Short mmCIF file of C-alpha atoms in Angstrom, two decimals:
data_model
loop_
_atom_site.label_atom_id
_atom_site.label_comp_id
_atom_site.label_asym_id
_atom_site.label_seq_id
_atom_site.Cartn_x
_atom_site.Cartn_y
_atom_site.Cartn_z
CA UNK A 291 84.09 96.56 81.17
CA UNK A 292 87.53 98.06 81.78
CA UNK A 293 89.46 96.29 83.98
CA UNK A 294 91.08 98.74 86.87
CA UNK A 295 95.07 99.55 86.12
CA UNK A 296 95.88 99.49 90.02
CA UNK A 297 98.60 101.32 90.37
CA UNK A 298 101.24 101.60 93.98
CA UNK A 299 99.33 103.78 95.49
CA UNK A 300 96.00 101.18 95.69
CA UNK A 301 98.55 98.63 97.60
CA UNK A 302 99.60 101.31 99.58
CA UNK A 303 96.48 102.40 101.19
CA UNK A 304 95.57 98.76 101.24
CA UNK A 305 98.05 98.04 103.54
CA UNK A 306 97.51 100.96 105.60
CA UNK A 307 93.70 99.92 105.97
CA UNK A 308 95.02 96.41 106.92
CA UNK A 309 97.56 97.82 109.33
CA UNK A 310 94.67 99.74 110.76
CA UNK A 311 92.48 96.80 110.95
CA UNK A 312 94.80 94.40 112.63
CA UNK A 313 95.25 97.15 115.81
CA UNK A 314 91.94 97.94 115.82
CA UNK A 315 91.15 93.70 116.39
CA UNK A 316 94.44 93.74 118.92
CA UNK A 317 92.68 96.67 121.09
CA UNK A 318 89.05 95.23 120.70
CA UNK A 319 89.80 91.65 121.78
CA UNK A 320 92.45 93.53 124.75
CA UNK A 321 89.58 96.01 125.81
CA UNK A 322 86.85 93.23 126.38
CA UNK A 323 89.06 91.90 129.26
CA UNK A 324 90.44 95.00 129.94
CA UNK A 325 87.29 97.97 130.33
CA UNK A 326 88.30 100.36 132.31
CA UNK A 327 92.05 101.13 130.60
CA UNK A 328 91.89 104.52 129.08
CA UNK A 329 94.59 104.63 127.21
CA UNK A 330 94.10 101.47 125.44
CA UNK A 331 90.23 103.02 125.01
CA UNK A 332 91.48 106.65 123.64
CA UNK A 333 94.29 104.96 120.97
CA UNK A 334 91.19 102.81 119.92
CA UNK A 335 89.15 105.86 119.48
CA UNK A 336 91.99 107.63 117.37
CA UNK A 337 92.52 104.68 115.44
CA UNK A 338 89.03 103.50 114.59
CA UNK A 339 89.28 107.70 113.09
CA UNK A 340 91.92 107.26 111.34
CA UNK A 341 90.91 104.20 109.87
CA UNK A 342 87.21 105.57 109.21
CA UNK A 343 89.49 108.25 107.12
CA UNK A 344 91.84 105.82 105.15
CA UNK A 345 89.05 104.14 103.99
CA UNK A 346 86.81 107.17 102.87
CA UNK A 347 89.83 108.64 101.16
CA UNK A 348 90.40 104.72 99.84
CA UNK A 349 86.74 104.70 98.31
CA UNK A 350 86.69 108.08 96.96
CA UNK A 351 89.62 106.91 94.98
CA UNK A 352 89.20 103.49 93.75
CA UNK A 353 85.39 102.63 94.55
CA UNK A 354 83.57 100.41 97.18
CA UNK A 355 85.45 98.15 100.10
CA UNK A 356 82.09 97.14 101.42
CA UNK A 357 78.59 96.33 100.23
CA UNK A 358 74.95 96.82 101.26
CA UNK A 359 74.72 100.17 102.67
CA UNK A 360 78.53 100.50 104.43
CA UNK A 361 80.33 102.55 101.15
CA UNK A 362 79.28 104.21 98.75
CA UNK A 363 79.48 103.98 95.03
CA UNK A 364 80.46 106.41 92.12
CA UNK A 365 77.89 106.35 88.98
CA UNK A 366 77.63 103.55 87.55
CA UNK A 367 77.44 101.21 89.82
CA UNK A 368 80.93 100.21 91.08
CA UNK A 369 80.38 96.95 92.86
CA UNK A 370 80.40 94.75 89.94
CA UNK A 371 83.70 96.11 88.37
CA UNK A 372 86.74 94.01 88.54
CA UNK A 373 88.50 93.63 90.88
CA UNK A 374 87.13 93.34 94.76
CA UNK A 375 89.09 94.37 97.02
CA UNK A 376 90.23 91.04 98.40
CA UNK A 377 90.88 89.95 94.66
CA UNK A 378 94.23 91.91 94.33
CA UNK B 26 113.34 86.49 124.94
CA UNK B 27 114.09 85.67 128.64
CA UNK B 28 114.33 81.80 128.30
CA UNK B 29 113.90 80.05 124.46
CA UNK B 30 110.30 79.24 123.46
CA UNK B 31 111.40 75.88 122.03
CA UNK B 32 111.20 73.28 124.72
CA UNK B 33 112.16 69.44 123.99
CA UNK B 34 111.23 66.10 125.49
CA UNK B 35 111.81 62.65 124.49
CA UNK B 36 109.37 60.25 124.01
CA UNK B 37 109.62 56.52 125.19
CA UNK B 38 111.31 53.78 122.72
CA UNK B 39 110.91 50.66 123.39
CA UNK B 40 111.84 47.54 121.19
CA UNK B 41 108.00 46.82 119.90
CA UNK B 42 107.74 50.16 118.06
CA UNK B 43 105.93 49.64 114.82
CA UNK B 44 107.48 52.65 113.32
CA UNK B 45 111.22 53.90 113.21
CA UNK B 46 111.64 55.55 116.46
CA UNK B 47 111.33 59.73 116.62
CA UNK B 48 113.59 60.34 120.25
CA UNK B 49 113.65 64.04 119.91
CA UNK B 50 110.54 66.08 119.99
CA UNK B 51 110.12 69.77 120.49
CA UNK B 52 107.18 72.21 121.68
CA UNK B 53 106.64 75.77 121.84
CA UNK B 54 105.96 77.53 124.96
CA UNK B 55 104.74 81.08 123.81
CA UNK B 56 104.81 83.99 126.41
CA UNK B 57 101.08 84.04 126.72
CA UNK B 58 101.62 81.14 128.88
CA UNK B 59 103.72 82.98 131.33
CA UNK B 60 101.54 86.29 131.43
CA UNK B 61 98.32 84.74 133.79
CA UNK B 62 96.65 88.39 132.72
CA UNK B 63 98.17 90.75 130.49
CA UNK B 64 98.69 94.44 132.01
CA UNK B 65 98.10 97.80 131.19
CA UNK B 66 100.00 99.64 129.56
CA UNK B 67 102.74 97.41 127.77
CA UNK B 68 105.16 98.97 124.99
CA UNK B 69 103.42 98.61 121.74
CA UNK B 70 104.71 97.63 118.08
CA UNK B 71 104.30 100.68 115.29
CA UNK B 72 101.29 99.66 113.62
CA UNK B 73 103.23 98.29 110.21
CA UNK B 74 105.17 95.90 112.65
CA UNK B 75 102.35 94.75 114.59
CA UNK B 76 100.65 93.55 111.32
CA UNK B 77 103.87 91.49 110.32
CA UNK B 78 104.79 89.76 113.29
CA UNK B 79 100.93 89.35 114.44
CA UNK B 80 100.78 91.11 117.42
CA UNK B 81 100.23 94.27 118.97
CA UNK B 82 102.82 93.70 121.89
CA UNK B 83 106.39 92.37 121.84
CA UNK B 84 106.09 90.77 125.20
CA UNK B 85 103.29 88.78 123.62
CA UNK B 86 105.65 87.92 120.30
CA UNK B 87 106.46 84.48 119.44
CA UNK B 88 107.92 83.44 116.01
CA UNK B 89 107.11 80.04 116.97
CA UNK B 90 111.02 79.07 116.83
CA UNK B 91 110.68 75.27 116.56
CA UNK B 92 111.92 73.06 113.64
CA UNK B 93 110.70 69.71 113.12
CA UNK B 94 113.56 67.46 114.22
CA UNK B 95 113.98 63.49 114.46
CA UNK B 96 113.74 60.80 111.56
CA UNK B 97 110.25 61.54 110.35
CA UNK B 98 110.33 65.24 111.30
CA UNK B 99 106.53 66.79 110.03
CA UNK B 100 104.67 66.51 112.91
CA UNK B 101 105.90 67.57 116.20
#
Protein backbone atom coordinates (compact mmCIF):
# COMPACT_ATOMS: atom_id res chain seq x y z
CA UNK A 1 0.00 0.00 0.00
CA UNK A 2 1.80 3.22 -0.91
CA UNK A 3 1.74 5.60 1.55
CA UNK A 4 0.55 9.26 0.08
CA UNK A 5 3.77 11.82 -0.44
CA UNK A 6 1.55 14.94 0.66
CA UNK A 7 3.00 17.56 -0.71
CA UNK A 8 2.22 21.87 0.19
CA UNK A 9 -0.39 22.05 -1.75
CA UNK A 10 -2.59 19.16 0.42
CA UNK A 11 -1.93 21.59 3.62
CA UNK A 12 -2.89 24.31 1.65
CA UNK A 13 -6.30 23.42 0.64
CA UNK A 14 -6.61 21.89 4.06
CA UNK A 15 -6.47 24.99 5.58
CA UNK A 16 -8.60 26.68 3.22
CA UNK A 17 -11.39 23.95 3.87
CA UNK A 18 -10.81 24.64 7.64
CA UNK A 19 -10.92 28.38 7.16
CA UNK A 20 -14.13 27.74 5.33
CA UNK A 21 -15.49 25.58 7.95
CA UNK A 22 -14.84 27.73 10.94
CA UNK A 23 -17.08 30.82 9.12
CA UNK A 24 -19.46 28.66 7.99
CA UNK A 25 -19.99 27.43 12.12
CA UNK A 26 -19.52 31.43 13.06
CA UNK A 27 -22.58 32.34 10.58
CA UNK A 28 -24.67 29.13 11.45
CA UNK A 29 -24.57 29.49 15.25
CA UNK A 30 -25.05 33.79 14.46
CA UNK A 31 -28.04 33.06 12.01
CA UNK A 32 -30.06 30.80 14.52
CA UNK A 33 -30.45 33.93 16.75
CA UNK A 34 -30.29 36.13 14.08
CA UNK A 35 -33.05 34.88 10.96
CA UNK A 36 -34.00 37.49 9.25
CA UNK A 37 -30.26 39.23 8.52
CA UNK A 38 -29.62 38.97 4.86
CA UNK A 39 -26.42 39.69 4.60
CA UNK A 40 -25.19 37.40 7.16
CA UNK A 41 -27.71 34.74 5.14
CA UNK A 42 -26.23 35.63 1.44
CA UNK A 43 -22.21 35.46 2.74
CA UNK A 44 -23.39 32.03 4.20
CA UNK A 45 -24.79 31.05 0.93
CA UNK A 46 -21.50 32.13 -0.97
CA UNK A 47 -19.46 30.51 1.46
CA UNK A 48 -21.14 27.17 2.00
CA UNK A 49 -20.32 27.41 -2.38
CA UNK A 50 -17.19 28.03 -2.09
CA UNK A 51 -16.54 25.58 0.39
CA UNK A 52 -18.77 22.86 -1.51
CA UNK A 53 -15.96 23.78 -4.34
CA UNK A 54 -12.69 23.56 -2.22
CA UNK A 55 -13.63 20.39 -1.19
CA UNK A 56 -14.68 18.81 -4.64
CA UNK A 57 -11.51 20.20 -6.13
CA UNK A 58 -9.79 18.77 -2.61
CA UNK A 59 -11.23 15.15 -3.38
CA UNK A 60 -10.63 15.07 -6.96
CA UNK A 61 -7.06 15.58 -5.99
CA UNK A 62 -6.14 13.62 -3.04
CA UNK A 63 -9.27 11.21 -2.45
CA UNK A 64 -12.18 11.09 0.12
CA UNK A 65 -12.74 13.78 3.23
CA UNK A 66 -15.91 12.00 4.14
CA UNK A 67 -17.41 8.52 4.24
CA UNK A 68 -20.71 6.73 3.61
CA UNK A 69 -22.21 8.33 0.70
CA UNK A 70 -20.86 12.28 1.24
CA UNK A 71 -17.47 11.91 -1.33
CA UNK A 72 -16.66 10.00 -3.63
CA UNK A 73 -13.83 7.65 -4.29
CA UNK A 74 -11.32 7.05 -7.23
CA UNK A 75 -10.84 3.14 -8.23
CA UNK A 76 -9.73 1.32 -5.90
CA UNK A 77 -11.25 2.09 -3.12
CA UNK A 78 -9.63 5.16 -1.46
CA UNK A 79 -10.96 5.12 2.05
CA UNK A 80 -8.64 2.67 3.47
CA UNK A 81 -5.37 4.33 2.14
CA UNK A 82 -3.18 6.09 4.55
CA UNK A 83 -3.59 8.78 5.68
CA UNK A 84 -7.28 10.27 6.75
CA UNK A 85 -7.65 13.42 6.53
CA UNK A 86 -7.50 14.30 10.21
CA UNK A 87 -4.28 12.04 10.42
CA UNK A 88 -1.92 14.70 8.82
CA UNK B 1 -10.02 47.04 23.64
CA UNK B 2 -12.06 49.81 25.42
CA UNK B 3 -11.27 48.79 29.09
CA UNK B 4 -8.65 45.53 29.79
CA UNK B 5 -10.34 42.11 29.92
CA UNK B 6 -8.22 41.12 32.94
CA UNK B 7 -10.03 42.10 36.07
CA UNK B 8 -8.46 41.34 39.71
CA UNK B 9 -9.84 40.83 43.18
CA UNK B 10 -8.38 39.73 46.32
CA UNK B 11 -9.49 37.08 48.24
CA UNK B 12 -9.79 37.11 52.15
CA UNK B 13 -6.58 36.01 54.38
CA UNK B 14 -7.02 35.39 57.51
CA UNK B 15 -4.50 33.83 60.09
CA UNK B 16 -6.16 30.07 60.04
CA UNK B 17 -5.36 29.51 56.33
CA UNK B 18 -4.25 25.96 55.84
CA UNK B 19 -2.40 26.83 52.76
CA UNK B 20 0.15 29.74 51.94
CA UNK B 21 -2.05 32.58 51.19
CA UNK B 22 -2.80 33.51 47.17
CA UNK B 23 -3.89 37.64 47.72
CA UNK B 24 -3.97 38.39 44.08
CA UNK B 25 -6.39 36.73 41.78
CA UNK B 26 -7.40 37.67 38.30
CA UNK B 27 -10.53 36.97 35.92
CA UNK B 28 -11.37 37.57 32.46
CA UNK B 29 -14.25 39.57 31.45
CA UNK B 30 -14.62 38.83 27.61
CA UNK B 31 -16.73 41.31 25.45
CA UNK B 32 -19.54 38.88 25.06
CA UNK B 33 -20.41 39.95 28.43
CA UNK B 34 -20.90 43.51 27.49
CA UNK B 35 -22.81 42.85 24.08
CA UNK B 36 -26.57 41.72 25.79
CA UNK B 37 -27.33 40.73 21.83
CA UNK B 38 -24.91 40.94 19.17
CA UNK B 39 -26.01 43.23 16.05
CA UNK B 40 -26.16 43.10 12.55
CA UNK B 41 -23.86 43.84 10.60
CA UNK B 42 -20.46 44.07 12.61
CA UNK B 43 -16.96 44.36 10.71
CA UNK B 44 -15.81 40.90 10.07
CA UNK B 45 -12.20 39.17 10.27
CA UNK B 46 -10.79 37.81 6.60
CA UNK B 47 -11.58 34.32 6.85
CA UNK B 48 -7.67 33.12 7.55
CA UNK B 49 -7.83 35.51 10.66
CA UNK B 50 -11.05 34.48 11.93
CA UNK B 51 -9.78 30.83 12.10
CA UNK B 52 -6.63 31.96 14.20
CA UNK B 53 -7.94 34.13 16.70
CA UNK B 54 -11.39 32.03 16.93
CA UNK B 55 -13.80 34.31 15.95
CA UNK B 56 -15.60 35.73 13.21
CA UNK B 57 -15.83 39.35 14.77
CA UNK B 58 -13.20 41.53 16.44
CA UNK B 59 -15.65 43.12 18.77
CA UNK B 60 -16.26 39.59 19.98
CA UNK B 61 -12.17 38.88 20.27
CA UNK B 62 -10.65 38.04 23.47
CA UNK B 63 -7.08 36.57 23.80
CA UNK B 64 -7.99 35.78 27.22
CA UNK B 65 -5.09 38.23 28.55
CA UNK B 66 -4.75 36.86 32.11
CA UNK B 67 -1.59 35.29 33.67
CA UNK B 68 -1.72 33.24 36.64
CA UNK B 69 -0.30 35.44 39.39
CA UNK B 70 0.21 34.91 43.32
CA UNK B 71 2.39 32.17 45.18
CA UNK B 72 0.75 29.07 43.78
CA UNK B 73 -0.24 30.67 40.46
CA UNK B 74 -2.11 27.52 38.22
CA UNK B 75 -5.44 28.01 38.99
CA UNK B 76 -7.04 31.31 38.91
Amino acid sequence: MSTQTLDEQYYAQLLQLQQYDFALVELTLFLDTHPNDMQALQQFNQLAQQRRQCAQQFEQQYGPLLQFGQSYSRYPWQWAQQPWPWQV
Amino acid sequence: MNNNQCRVYYPFVGPFDPCPPIRVKTYVVPPNQFIPFQPMNLPQYPLPEALRRGTLWPALFSPYPCPPVGKGGGDY
